[in-house]
CSV table of C-alpha atoms in Angstrom, one decimal:
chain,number,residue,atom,x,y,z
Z,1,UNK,CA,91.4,56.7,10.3
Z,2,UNK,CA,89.2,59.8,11.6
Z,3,UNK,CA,85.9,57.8,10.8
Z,4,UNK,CA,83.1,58.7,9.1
Z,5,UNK,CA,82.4,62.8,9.1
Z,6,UNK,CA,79.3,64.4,9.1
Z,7,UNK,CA,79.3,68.5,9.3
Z,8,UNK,CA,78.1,70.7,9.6
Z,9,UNK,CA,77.2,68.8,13.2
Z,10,UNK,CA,74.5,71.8,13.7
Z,11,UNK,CA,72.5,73.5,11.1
Z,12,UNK,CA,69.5,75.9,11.4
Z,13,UNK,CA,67.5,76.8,8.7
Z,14,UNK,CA,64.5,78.6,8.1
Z,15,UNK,CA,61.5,77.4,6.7
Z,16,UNK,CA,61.8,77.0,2.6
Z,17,UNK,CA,65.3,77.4,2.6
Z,18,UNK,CA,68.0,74.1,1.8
Z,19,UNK,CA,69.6,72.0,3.8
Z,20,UNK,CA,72.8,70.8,2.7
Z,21,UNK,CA,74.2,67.3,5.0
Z,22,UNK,CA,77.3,66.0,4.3
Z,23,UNK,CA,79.0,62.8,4.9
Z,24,UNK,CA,83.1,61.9,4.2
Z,25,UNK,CA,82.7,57.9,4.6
Z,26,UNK,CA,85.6,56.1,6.5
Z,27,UNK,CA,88.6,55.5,4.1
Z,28,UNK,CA,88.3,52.7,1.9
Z,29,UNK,CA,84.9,52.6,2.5
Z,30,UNK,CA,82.6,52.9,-1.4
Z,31,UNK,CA,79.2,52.3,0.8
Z,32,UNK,CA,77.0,55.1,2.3
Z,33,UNK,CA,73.8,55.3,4.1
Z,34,UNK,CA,71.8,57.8,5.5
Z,35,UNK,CA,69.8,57.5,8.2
Z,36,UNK,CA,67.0,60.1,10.0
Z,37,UNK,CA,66.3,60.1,13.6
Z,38,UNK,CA,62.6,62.2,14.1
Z,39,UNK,CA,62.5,62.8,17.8
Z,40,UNK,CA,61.6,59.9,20.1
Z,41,UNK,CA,61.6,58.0,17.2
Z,42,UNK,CA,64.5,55.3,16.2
Z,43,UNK,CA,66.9,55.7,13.5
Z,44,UNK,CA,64.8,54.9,10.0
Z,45,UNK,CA,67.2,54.3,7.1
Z,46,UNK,CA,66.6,56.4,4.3
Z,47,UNK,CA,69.2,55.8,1.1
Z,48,UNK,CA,72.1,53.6,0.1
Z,49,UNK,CA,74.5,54.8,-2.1
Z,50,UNK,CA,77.8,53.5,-3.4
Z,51,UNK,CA,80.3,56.2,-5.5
Z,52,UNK,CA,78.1,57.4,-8.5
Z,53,UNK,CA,75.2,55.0,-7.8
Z,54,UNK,CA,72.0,55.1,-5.5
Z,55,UNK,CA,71.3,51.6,-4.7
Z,56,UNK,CA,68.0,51.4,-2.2
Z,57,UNK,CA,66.3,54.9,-2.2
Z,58,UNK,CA,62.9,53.3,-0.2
Z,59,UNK,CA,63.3,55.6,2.9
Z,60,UNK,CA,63.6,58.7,1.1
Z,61,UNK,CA,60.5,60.9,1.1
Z,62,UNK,CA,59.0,61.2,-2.3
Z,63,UNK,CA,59.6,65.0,-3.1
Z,64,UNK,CA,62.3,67.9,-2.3
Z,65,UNK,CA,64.8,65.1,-0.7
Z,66,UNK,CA,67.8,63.8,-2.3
Z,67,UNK,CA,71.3,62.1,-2.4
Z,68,UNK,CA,74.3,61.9,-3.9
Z,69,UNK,CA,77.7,60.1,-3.6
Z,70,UNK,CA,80.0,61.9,-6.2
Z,71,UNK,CA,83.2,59.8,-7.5
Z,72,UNK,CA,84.9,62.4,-5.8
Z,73,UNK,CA,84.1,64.4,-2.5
Z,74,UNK,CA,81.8,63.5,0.0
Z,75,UNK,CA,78.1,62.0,0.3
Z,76,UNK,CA,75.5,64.9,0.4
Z,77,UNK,CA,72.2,64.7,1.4
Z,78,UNK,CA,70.0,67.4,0.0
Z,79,UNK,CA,66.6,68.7,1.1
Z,80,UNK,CA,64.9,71.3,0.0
Z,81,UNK,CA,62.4,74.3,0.8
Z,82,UNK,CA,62.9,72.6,4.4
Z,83,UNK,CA,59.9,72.5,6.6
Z,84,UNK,CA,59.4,72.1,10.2
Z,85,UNK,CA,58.9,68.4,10.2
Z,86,UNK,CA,62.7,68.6,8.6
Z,87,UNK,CA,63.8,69.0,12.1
Z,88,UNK,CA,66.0,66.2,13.5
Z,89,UNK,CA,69.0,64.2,13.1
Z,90,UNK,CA,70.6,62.5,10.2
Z,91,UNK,CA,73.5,59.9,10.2
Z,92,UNK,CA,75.8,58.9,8.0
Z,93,UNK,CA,77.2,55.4,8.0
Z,94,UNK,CA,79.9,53.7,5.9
Z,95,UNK,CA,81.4,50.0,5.3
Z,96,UNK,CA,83.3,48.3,2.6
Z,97,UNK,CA,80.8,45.9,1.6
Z,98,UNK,CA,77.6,45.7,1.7
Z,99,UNK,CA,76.5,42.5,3.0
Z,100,UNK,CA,77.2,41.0,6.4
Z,101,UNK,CA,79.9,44.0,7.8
Z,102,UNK,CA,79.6,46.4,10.3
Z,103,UNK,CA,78.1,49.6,9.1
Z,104,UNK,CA,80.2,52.4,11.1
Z,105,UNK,CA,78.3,55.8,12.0
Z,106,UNK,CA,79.2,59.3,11.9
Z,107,UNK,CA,78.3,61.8,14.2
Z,108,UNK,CA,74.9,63.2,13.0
Z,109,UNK,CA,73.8,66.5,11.7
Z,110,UNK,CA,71.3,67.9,14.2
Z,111,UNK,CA,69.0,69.7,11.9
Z,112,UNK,CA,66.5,72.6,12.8
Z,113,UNK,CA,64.0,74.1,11.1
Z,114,UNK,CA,62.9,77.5,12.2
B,1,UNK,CA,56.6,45.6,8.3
B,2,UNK,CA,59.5,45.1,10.3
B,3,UNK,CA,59.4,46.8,13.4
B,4,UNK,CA,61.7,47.0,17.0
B,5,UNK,CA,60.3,47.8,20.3
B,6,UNK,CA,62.0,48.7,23.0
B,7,UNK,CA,59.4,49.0,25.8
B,8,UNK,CA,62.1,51.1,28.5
B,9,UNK,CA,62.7,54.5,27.3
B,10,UNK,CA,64.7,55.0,31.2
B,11,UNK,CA,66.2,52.6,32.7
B,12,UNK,CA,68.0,52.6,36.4
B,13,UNK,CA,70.9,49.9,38.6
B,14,UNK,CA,73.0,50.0,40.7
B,15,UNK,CA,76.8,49.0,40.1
B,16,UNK,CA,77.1,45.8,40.3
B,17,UNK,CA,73.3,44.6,39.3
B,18,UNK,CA,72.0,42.5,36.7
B,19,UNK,CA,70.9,44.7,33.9
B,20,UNK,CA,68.5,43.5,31.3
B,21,UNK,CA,67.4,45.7,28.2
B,22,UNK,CA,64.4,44.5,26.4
B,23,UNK,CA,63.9,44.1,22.6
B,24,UNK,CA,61.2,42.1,20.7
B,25,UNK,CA,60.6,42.4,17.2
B,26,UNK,CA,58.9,41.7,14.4
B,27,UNK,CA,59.7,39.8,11.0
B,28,UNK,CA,58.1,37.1,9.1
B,29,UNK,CA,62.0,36.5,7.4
B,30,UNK,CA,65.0,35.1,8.8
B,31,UNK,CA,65.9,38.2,11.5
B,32,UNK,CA,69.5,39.8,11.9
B,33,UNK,CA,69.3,41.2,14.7
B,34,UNK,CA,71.9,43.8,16.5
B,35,UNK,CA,72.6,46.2,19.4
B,36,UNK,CA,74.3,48.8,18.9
B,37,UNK,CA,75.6,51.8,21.7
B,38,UNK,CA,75.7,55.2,22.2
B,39,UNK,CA,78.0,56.7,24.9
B,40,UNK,CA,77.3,60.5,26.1
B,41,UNK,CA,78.9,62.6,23.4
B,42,UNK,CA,80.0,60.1,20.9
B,43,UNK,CA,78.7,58.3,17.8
B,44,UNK,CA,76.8,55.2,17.4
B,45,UNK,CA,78.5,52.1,17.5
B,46,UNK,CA,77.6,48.4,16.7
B,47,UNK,CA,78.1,46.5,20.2
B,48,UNK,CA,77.4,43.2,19.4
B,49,UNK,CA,75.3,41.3,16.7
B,50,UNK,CA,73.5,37.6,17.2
B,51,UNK,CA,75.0,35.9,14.4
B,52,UNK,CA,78.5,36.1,16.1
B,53,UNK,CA,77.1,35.0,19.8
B,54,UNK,CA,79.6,36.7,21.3
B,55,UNK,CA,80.3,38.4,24.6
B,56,UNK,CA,81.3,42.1,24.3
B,57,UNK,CA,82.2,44.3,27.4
B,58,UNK,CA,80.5,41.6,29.2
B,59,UNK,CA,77.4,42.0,27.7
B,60,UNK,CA,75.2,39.2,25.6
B,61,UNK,CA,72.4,38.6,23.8
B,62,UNK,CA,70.5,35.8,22.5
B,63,UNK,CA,68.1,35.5,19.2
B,64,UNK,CA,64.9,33.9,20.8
B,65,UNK,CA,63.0,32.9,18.1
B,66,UNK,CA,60.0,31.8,19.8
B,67,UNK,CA,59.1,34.6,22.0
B,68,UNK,CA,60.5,36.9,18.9
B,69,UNK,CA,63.3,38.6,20.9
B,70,UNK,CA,67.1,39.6,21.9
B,71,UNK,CA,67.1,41.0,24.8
B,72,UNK,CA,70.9,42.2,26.4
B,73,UNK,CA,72.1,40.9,29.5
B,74,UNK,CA,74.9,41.6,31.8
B,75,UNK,CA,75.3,40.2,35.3
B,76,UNK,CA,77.1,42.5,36.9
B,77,UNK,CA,76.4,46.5,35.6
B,78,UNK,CA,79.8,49.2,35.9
B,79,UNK,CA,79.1,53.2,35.9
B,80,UNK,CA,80.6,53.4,32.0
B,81,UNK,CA,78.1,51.2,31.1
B,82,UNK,CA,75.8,54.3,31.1
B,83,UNK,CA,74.8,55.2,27.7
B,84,UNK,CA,71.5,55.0,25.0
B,85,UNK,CA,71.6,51.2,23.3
B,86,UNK,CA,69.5,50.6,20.6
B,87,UNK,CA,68.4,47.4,19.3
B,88,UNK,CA,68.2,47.0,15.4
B,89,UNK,CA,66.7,44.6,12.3
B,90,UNK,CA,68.6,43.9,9.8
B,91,UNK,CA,65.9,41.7,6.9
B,92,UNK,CA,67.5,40.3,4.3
B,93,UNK,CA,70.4,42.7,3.9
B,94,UNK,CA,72.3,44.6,6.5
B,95,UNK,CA,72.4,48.2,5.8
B,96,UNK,CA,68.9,48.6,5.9
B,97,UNK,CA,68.3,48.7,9.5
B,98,UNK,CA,65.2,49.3,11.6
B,99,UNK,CA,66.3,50.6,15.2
B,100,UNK,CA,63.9,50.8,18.1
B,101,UNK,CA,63.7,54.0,19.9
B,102,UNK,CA,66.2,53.1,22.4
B,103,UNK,CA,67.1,52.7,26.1
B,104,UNK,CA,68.7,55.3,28.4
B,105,UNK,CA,70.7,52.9,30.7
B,106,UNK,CA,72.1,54.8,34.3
B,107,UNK,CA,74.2,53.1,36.1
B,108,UNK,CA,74.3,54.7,39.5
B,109,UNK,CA,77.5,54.4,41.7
C-alpha cells in the first residue's frame, strides 16, 4: 500500500489562474480530508468528503474554493483565480472510518502563488 | 473556539536528555487530544494519541485536565528523534483536527 498521494507535490501559479490539488486516498480508504498549512501557522482542516459526498465543508473559504471526491479517481481540491494569500501547503489525509481511527497523511502540495 | 499552543517553535538536547514538548489547549468539550510527527523529508504521521495511554518510540503523554494539557515526554532523547511534532484537537469527532504550529525538536549528538 503506497499511502495516500498528493501531486503535483510543487505547483506555481500565477495570480488568477487555478489550482488543481489532488489526492489518491490509501486503498480501502472511502474518507478524505483536506487540510491547509498558511506559513507558521498549524494545519487547519478545511473539508471532509467521503466518495460522492462532502460531509463537513466549515474550513473551506466561502468563495472560488472547492472539493470533490468522484466515485472514481482521486479527491481534487480546486481553487480558483488563485491569489497570493493561496500560497502554502495542503494535505491530504485518508481513513476507513470516520470516527475514532487514525487519519493517515499524504505528502502535501506546496502551493505558490506568483 | 478550539485552539492548540505550542509555546517552542525550536527546541534543543543533547542525546541522552530528558526532552519535554509543551502543548496546552483549549476546549470547553471532552478533548481528544494527539501528537503526531514529522521526520525531515517525510509525511505526517500520528505518534501517539491519549485515549490509548500508550508508550510509542519511548515517548508518552498524558491528558491533564486541570492544567488543560499533554505535554510529550521522553527520558532519554536519540539523534532520530529529530523531527517537527505537532500536537492536535480532536472535539467531538476525529477528523476535524486543530494542530498547533509545532515544534522543531534537535537532538544534538
Amino acid at each position: 500500500n503506497a499511502g495516500v498521494m498528493q501531486n503535483p507535490r510543487h505547483l506555481v501559479r500565477r495570480r488568477g489562474q487555478e489550482a488543481r490539488l489532488r489526492c489518491s486516498p490509501m486503498k480501502g480508504h472511502s474518507h478524505v480530508y483536506w487540510y491547509r498549512q498558511l506559513p507558521e501557522e498549524g494545519l487547519k482542516f478545511m473539508v471532509y468528503l467521503q466518495k460522492e459526498n462532502i460531509i463537513d465543508e466549515s474550513g473551506m473559504p466561502k468563495e472560488r474554493f472547492s472539493a470533490e471526491f468522484p466515485k472514481e479517481g482521486p479527491s481534487i481540491l480546486r481553487i480558483q483565480q488563485v491569489v497570493r494569500g493561496d500560497s502554502a501547503a495542503y494535505f491530504c489525509a485518508s481513513s476507513p472510518q470516520s470516527a475514532n481511527t487514525e487519519a493517515f497523511f499524504g505528502q502535501g502540495t506546496r502551493l505558490t502563488v506568483v | 473556539a478550539q485552539r492548540v499552543t505550542q509555546p517552542e517553535k525550536l527546541l534543543s538536547v543533547f542525546k541522552g536528555a530528558p526532552v519535554e514538548l509543551k502543548c496546552n489547549y483549549s476546549y470547553s468539550g471532552s478533548p481528544e487530544l494527539f501528537w503526531y510527527v514529522q521526520y525531515s523529508r517525510q509525511r505526517l504521521q500520528l505518534l501517539l494519541r491519549h485515549i490509548s495511554r500508550e508508550s510509542i518510540k519511548g515517548f508518552t503523554a498524558d491528558l491533564n485536565k486541570g492544567e488543560t494539557s499533554f505535554h510529550l515526554k521522553k527520558p532519554f532523547a536519540q539523534e532520530e528523534d529529530s523531527a517537527m511534532y505537532y500536537c492536535a484537537l480532536g472535539g467531538g469527532s476525529n477528523y476535524k483536527l486543530t494542530f498547533g504550529k509545532g515544534t522543531l525538536l534537535t537532538v544534538n549528538p
